[in-house]
Amino acid sequence: AKVGGKNHSRFFEKSMSRNLMRRREIEAELRAAIQRDELSIFFQPIIDLATGRIRTFEALVRWFHPEKGELRPDEFIPVAEETGVIVTLGNWITAQAARAAVHWPEDVTLAVNLSPMQIRAPGAALGILTALRDAGLAPSRLELEVTESLFLDDNQSTANFINELSAAGIRFALDDFGTGYSSLGSIHKFPFSKIKVDRSFVSGANVGRKSEAIIRAVAEMGARLDMEIVAEGLETVDQVRAVRATGCTLGQGYYFSRAVPDYLAAMLIAQEREG
Ligand code: C2E
Ligand code: CA
Ligand code: CA
Ligand code: CA
């Protein structure tokens, strides 16, 4: 047992330091990647389920590494958050996305994901307003997606950030709804205009009458509180039908489109507006 335990802990140490090295590596490269132009912003449409029209594009960051290939945000966003690089990266993402969005019709909005750490950084609200002003995008066309983890510790700077930007006309969406701990509390406290129901309620193993009932209840709450509900992760026509039947008004997922580069996003809009 003793030998086994020793081996186990050695193995553990080894994988820990490998993990740490990988993180350090990602951190250093991430700082350089912005300069080297390896990052780009892709856009995934959010669709009005009644009309089929594009209402919003969500900005999703992509990293095309010269050796490692395409890295998923789930791999480098957490590292960026832990190391603080997310503040620089986040401002860059907002600026880039806003520059693309000024070319869209006025009724198409831009959604940008924000990390908690980015929001708590000094000057966070000003950074966003500056990015919008530089790009020439009206604040009313920006929507910021935040997750419930933001509200875990009840932080005054978070409240100030949301209130200041709401007053400027920016809207907020609660992302990954249903996966966190404090959903109802944060809906009660903050002026969300949208709730995005997490993909796990739509696709995956435990879909069925139960998740349909949950989406229906959220859609009803949304209608009463003047919030729109987005179903995330729609991949099949059956899922789209089921979700539409619950009263949910907006949908997003591979069934409609994956995230695409800005020139394709512009083409999707043009196609839709012609037809
Ligand atoms: P999220 O905000 O929940 O974004 C939705 C994720 O689901 C995206 O993954 C999107 O490509 C994926 N997705 C969309 N439709 C479908 C579908 O039908 N099926 C499946 N299986 N997946 C679908 P992505 O781009 O890999 O991003 C992962 C997460 O990384 C995001 O989750 C978000 O939390 C974070 N992230 C991405 N871009 C940014 C960013 O610019 N800033 C920050 N702070 N976080 C970001
Ligand atoms: Ca999101
Ligand atoms: Ca989400
Ligand atoms: Ca997520």
XYZ file of C-alpha atoms and ligand atoms in Angstrom:
324
model
C 0.000 0.000 0.000
C 2.913 2.275 0.891
C 4.620 1.776 -2.441
C 1.386 2.264 -4.281
C 0.737 5.480 -2.386
C 4.172 6.789 -3.188
C 3.750 6.052 -6.856
C 0.422 7.680 -6.821
C 1.724 10.895 -5.310
C 4.693 10.965 -7.680
C 2.350 10.612 -10.551
C 0.234 13.362 -9.111
C 3.217 15.710 -8.687
C 4.343 15.012 -12.207
C 0.994 15.785 -13.727
C 0.660 18.864 -11.522
C 3.937 20.345 -12.686
C 3.154 19.456 -16.253
C -0.126 21.257 -15.824
C 1.630 24.255 -14.299
C 4.143 24.364 -17.129
C 1.402 24.249 -19.670
C -0.314 27.146 -17.892
C 2.868 29.249 -17.748
C 3.410 28.492 -21.400
C -0.103 29.501 -22.340
C 0.159 32.665 -20.254
C 3.383 33.832 -21.919
C 2.143 32.960 -25.361
C -1.225 34.555 -24.809
C 0.388 37.907 -24.110
C 2.375 37.598 -27.324
C -0.533 36.216 -29.344
C -2.440 39.502 -29.265
C 0.588 41.296 -30.697
C 1.214 38.563 -33.243
C -2.356 38.701 -34.462
C -3.049 35.015 -33.728
C -6.389 35.697 -32.107
C -9.572 36.457 -33.920
C -13.194 36.973 -33.078
C -15.844 34.716 -34.541
C -19.570 35.423 -34.457
C -22.463 33.037 -33.832
C -25.996 34.198 -34.682
C -28.853 34.230 -32.187
C -32.099 33.654 -34.043
C -35.654 34.855 -33.513
C -37.497 31.530 -33.357
C -40.741 33.022 -34.663
C -39.338 34.750 -37.764
C -36.003 33.003 -38.333
C -34.223 36.338 -38.439
C -30.814 37.101 -36.952
C -31.210 39.297 -33.894
C -27.732 39.178 -32.380
C -24.252 37.861 -33.008
C -22.319 36.525 -30.027
C -18.580 37.225 -30.206
C -16.490 34.128 -29.448
C -12.712 34.352 -29.355
C -10.514 31.932 -31.351
C -6.783 31.357 -31.074
C -4.980 30.001 -34.103
C -1.630 28.960 -32.698
C 1.178 28.568 -35.289
C 2.256 25.174 -33.846
C -0.557 23.951 -31.637
C -3.315 24.697 -34.118
C -6.685 26.003 -32.998
C -6.993 26.332 -29.216
C -10.463 26.327 -27.643
C -11.429 29.231 -25.393
C -12.176 26.713 -22.641
C -8.444 25.959 -22.702
C -7.041 29.479 -22.530
C -9.778 31.720 -21.063
C -9.408 30.135 -17.591
C -5.617 30.706 -17.766
C -6.210 34.280 -18.898
C -8.538 34.735 -15.915
C -6.118 33.306 -13.358
C -3.186 35.337 -14.615
C -4.990 38.617 -15.179
C -4.285 38.615 -18.925
C -8.063 38.571 -19.366
C -8.266 42.322 -18.727
C -6.082 43.187 -21.735
C -7.543 40.359 -23.774
C -11.130 41.303 -22.885
C -10.682 44.931 -23.887
C -9.145 43.817 -27.161
C -12.072 41.415 -27.804
C -14.677 44.096 -27.127
C -12.884 46.569 -29.397
C -12.492 44.070 -32.244
C -16.070 42.852 -32.010
C -17.432 46.399 -31.938
C -15.441 47.230 -35.064
C -17.159 44.395 -36.901
C -20.607 45.203 -35.536
C -20.688 48.792 -36.846
C -21.092 47.329 -40.349
C -24.256 45.396 -39.465
C -27.799 46.767 -39.769
C -28.823 48.771 -36.700
C -31.327 46.193 -35.475
C -28.655 43.493 -35.163
C -26.965 43.603 -31.764
C -23.575 42.400 -30.542
C -23.128 40.134 -27.529
C -19.763 39.944 -25.755
C -18.800 37.565 -22.931
C -17.297 39.095 -19.804
C -15.276 37.321 -17.134
C -15.802 38.248 -13.466
C -12.191 39.309 -13.094
C -12.479 41.652 -16.058
C -15.452 43.350 -14.458
C -13.724 43.839 -11.113
C -10.598 45.375 -12.653
C -10.260 49.121 -12.109
C -11.548 51.120 -15.052
C -13.514 48.176 -16.453
C -16.639 50.172 -17.323
C -14.601 52.954 -18.896
C -12.682 50.383 -20.972
C -15.906 49.146 -22.517
C -17.340 52.581 -23.165
C -14.049 53.643 -24.759
C -14.008 50.580 -27.033
C -17.541 51.425 -28.183
C -16.758 55.076 -28.745
C -13.598 54.314 -30.720
C -15.511 51.885 -32.934
C -18.515 54.193 -33.249
C -20.977 51.597 -31.938
C -23.982 52.843 -29.957
C -24.135 51.407 -26.402
C -27.705 50.253 -27.104
C -26.301 47.760 -29.603
C -24.095 46.011 -27.063
C -25.140 43.243 -24.769
C -22.778 41.869 -22.145
C -23.052 38.197 -21.189
C -22.157 37.408 -17.604
C -22.439 34.177 -15.640
C -23.834 33.491 -12.222
C -20.336 33.030 -10.786
C -20.072 36.820 -10.906
C -22.605 37.079 -8.092
C -21.129 34.454 -5.784
C -19.548 37.029 -3.555
C -21.770 40.018 -3.383
C -19.362 42.604 -4.639
C -19.990 46.335 -4.746
C -17.754 46.872 -7.780
C -19.871 44.381 -9.734
C -23.054 46.251 -8.879
C -21.442 49.575 -9.789
C -20.233 48.195 -13.100
C -23.656 46.861 -14.068
C -25.506 49.953 -12.931
C -23.130 52.355 -14.659
C -23.233 50.532 -17.987
C -26.995 49.934 -17.800
C -27.449 53.670 -17.334
C -25.347 54.179 -20.486
C -27.778 51.953 -22.420
C -25.830 48.687 -22.502
C -27.868 45.567 -21.808
C -26.956 42.490 -19.803
C -27.648 38.815 -20.379
C -27.351 36.072 -17.775
C -25.349 33.290 -19.444
C -25.355 29.520 -18.779
C -28.550 29.822 -16.750
C -29.274 26.773 -14.649
C -25.690 25.679 -14.081
C -24.834 27.983 -11.170
C -26.031 28.634 -7.656
C -27.483 32.092 -7.425
C -29.665 32.468 -10.507
C -32.891 33.675 -8.991
C -31.142 35.995 -6.573
C -29.193 37.705 -9.329
C -32.243 37.979 -11.599
C -34.043 39.634 -8.740
C -31.239 42.069 -8.085
C -29.958 43.072 -11.523
C -31.640 44.389 -14.669
C -31.042 41.520 -17.097
C -32.728 41.863 -20.461
C -31.988 38.279 -21.441
C -31.508 34.852 -19.946
C -29.557 32.208 -21.795
C -30.643 28.721 -20.796
C -27.622 26.446 -20.748
C -27.108 23.889 -23.478
C -27.386 21.022 -20.980
C -31.153 21.617 -20.811
C -31.477 21.294 -24.579
C -29.055 18.591 -25.641
C -27.378 15.717 -23.888
C -28.484 12.695 -21.975
C -31.186 14.031 -19.696
C -33.303 15.899 -22.197
C -36.974 15.205 -22.318
C -40.125 16.245 -20.560
C -38.231 17.451 -17.528
C -35.995 19.924 -19.362
C -38.944 21.020 -21.492
C -40.873 21.855 -18.351
C -37.914 23.811 -16.995
C -37.475 25.830 -20.208
C -41.228 26.472 -20.254
C -41.128 27.794 -16.692
C -38.159 30.039 -17.479
C -39.911 31.318 -20.631
C -42.996 32.161 -18.581
C -40.919 33.981 -16.014
C -39.156 35.843 -18.842
C -42.418 36.978 -20.370
C -43.610 38.328 -17.036
C -40.360 40.077 -16.202
C -39.834 41.482 -19.710
C -36.772 39.375 -20.367
C -36.113 37.371 -23.487
C -35.073 33.759 -23.175
C -32.415 32.198 -25.397
C -32.083 28.423 -25.704
C -28.409 27.579 -26.228
C -26.991 24.617 -28.105
C -29.789 23.883 -30.573
C -28.425 21.240 -32.927
C -31.450 19.522 -34.465
C -34.765 20.547 -35.954
C -36.531 18.520 -33.255
C -34.813 20.527 -30.549
C -35.783 23.762 -32.294
C -39.435 22.639 -32.497
C -39.523 21.508 -28.886
C -37.960 24.709 -27.617
C -40.218 26.916 -29.740
C -43.245 25.114 -28.308
C -42.182 26.068 -24.781
C -42.609 29.771 -25.559
C -38.898 30.477 -25.665
C -38.352 33.296 -28.212
C -34.683 33.046 -29.205
C -32.354 30.205 -30.162
C -28.664 29.664 -30.798
C -26.756 26.606 -31.916
C -25.149 24.582 -34.667
C -28.561 23.937 -36.221
C -28.573 27.576 -37.324
C -24.858 28.239 -37.602
C -21.526 27.779 -35.878
C -19.471 30.823 -34.985
C -18.071 32.273 -38.227
C -15.526 34.972 -39.159
C -16.787 38.538 -39.507
C -17.010 38.505 -43.316
C -19.247 35.424 -43.171
C -21.385 36.992 -40.452
C -21.915 39.988 -42.742
C -22.802 37.582 -45.570
C -25.350 35.752 -43.421
C -27.098 39.046 -42.722
C -26.987 40.127 -46.375
C -28.426 36.778 -47.502
C -31.232 37.005 -44.994
C -32.111 40.612 -45.847
C -32.210 39.876 -49.580
C -34.380 36.759 -49.340
P -20.472 30.333 -23.872
O -20.448 31.792 -23.629
O -21.537 29.551 -23.203
O -20.507 30.167 -25.463
C -21.211 29.148 -26.125
C -20.291 28.017 -26.502
O -21.071 26.925 -27.015
C -19.322 28.370 -27.629
O -18.147 27.598 -27.449
C -20.072 27.889 -28.871
O -19.244 27.645 -29.979
C -20.679 26.619 -28.333
N -21.893 26.223 -29.068
C -22.764 27.016 -29.713
N -23.763 26.293 -30.264
C -23.513 24.993 -29.966
C -24.187 23.757 -30.267
O -25.222 23.710 -30.930
N -23.623 22.622 -29.775
C -22.469 22.635 -29.042
N -21.981 21.472 -28.624
N -21.817 23.796 -28.731
C -22.335 24.952 -29.192
P -16.704 28.253 -27.484
O -16.615 29.307 -28.551
O -15.728 27.136 -27.508
O -16.601 29.014 -26.098
C -16.608 28.333 -24.867
C -16.712 29.286 -23.711
O -15.534 30.086 -23.623
C -17.865 30.269 -23.833
O -19.071 29.659 -23.421
C -17.400 31.367 -22.911
O -17.668 31.028 -21.561
C -15.900 31.355 -23.129
N -15.570 32.410 -24.107
C -15.571 32.350 -25.461
N -15.229 33.544 -25.997
C -15.019 34.379 -24.942
C -14.646 35.761 -24.831
O -14.462 36.485 -25.830
N -14.524 36.271 -23.570
C -14.737 35.521 -22.454
N -14.590 36.098 -21.243
N -15.108 34.231 -22.513
C -15.244 33.655 -23.753
Ca -21.952 33.355 -23.814
Ca -23.638 29.993 -22.563
Ca -20.077 28.624 -20.915
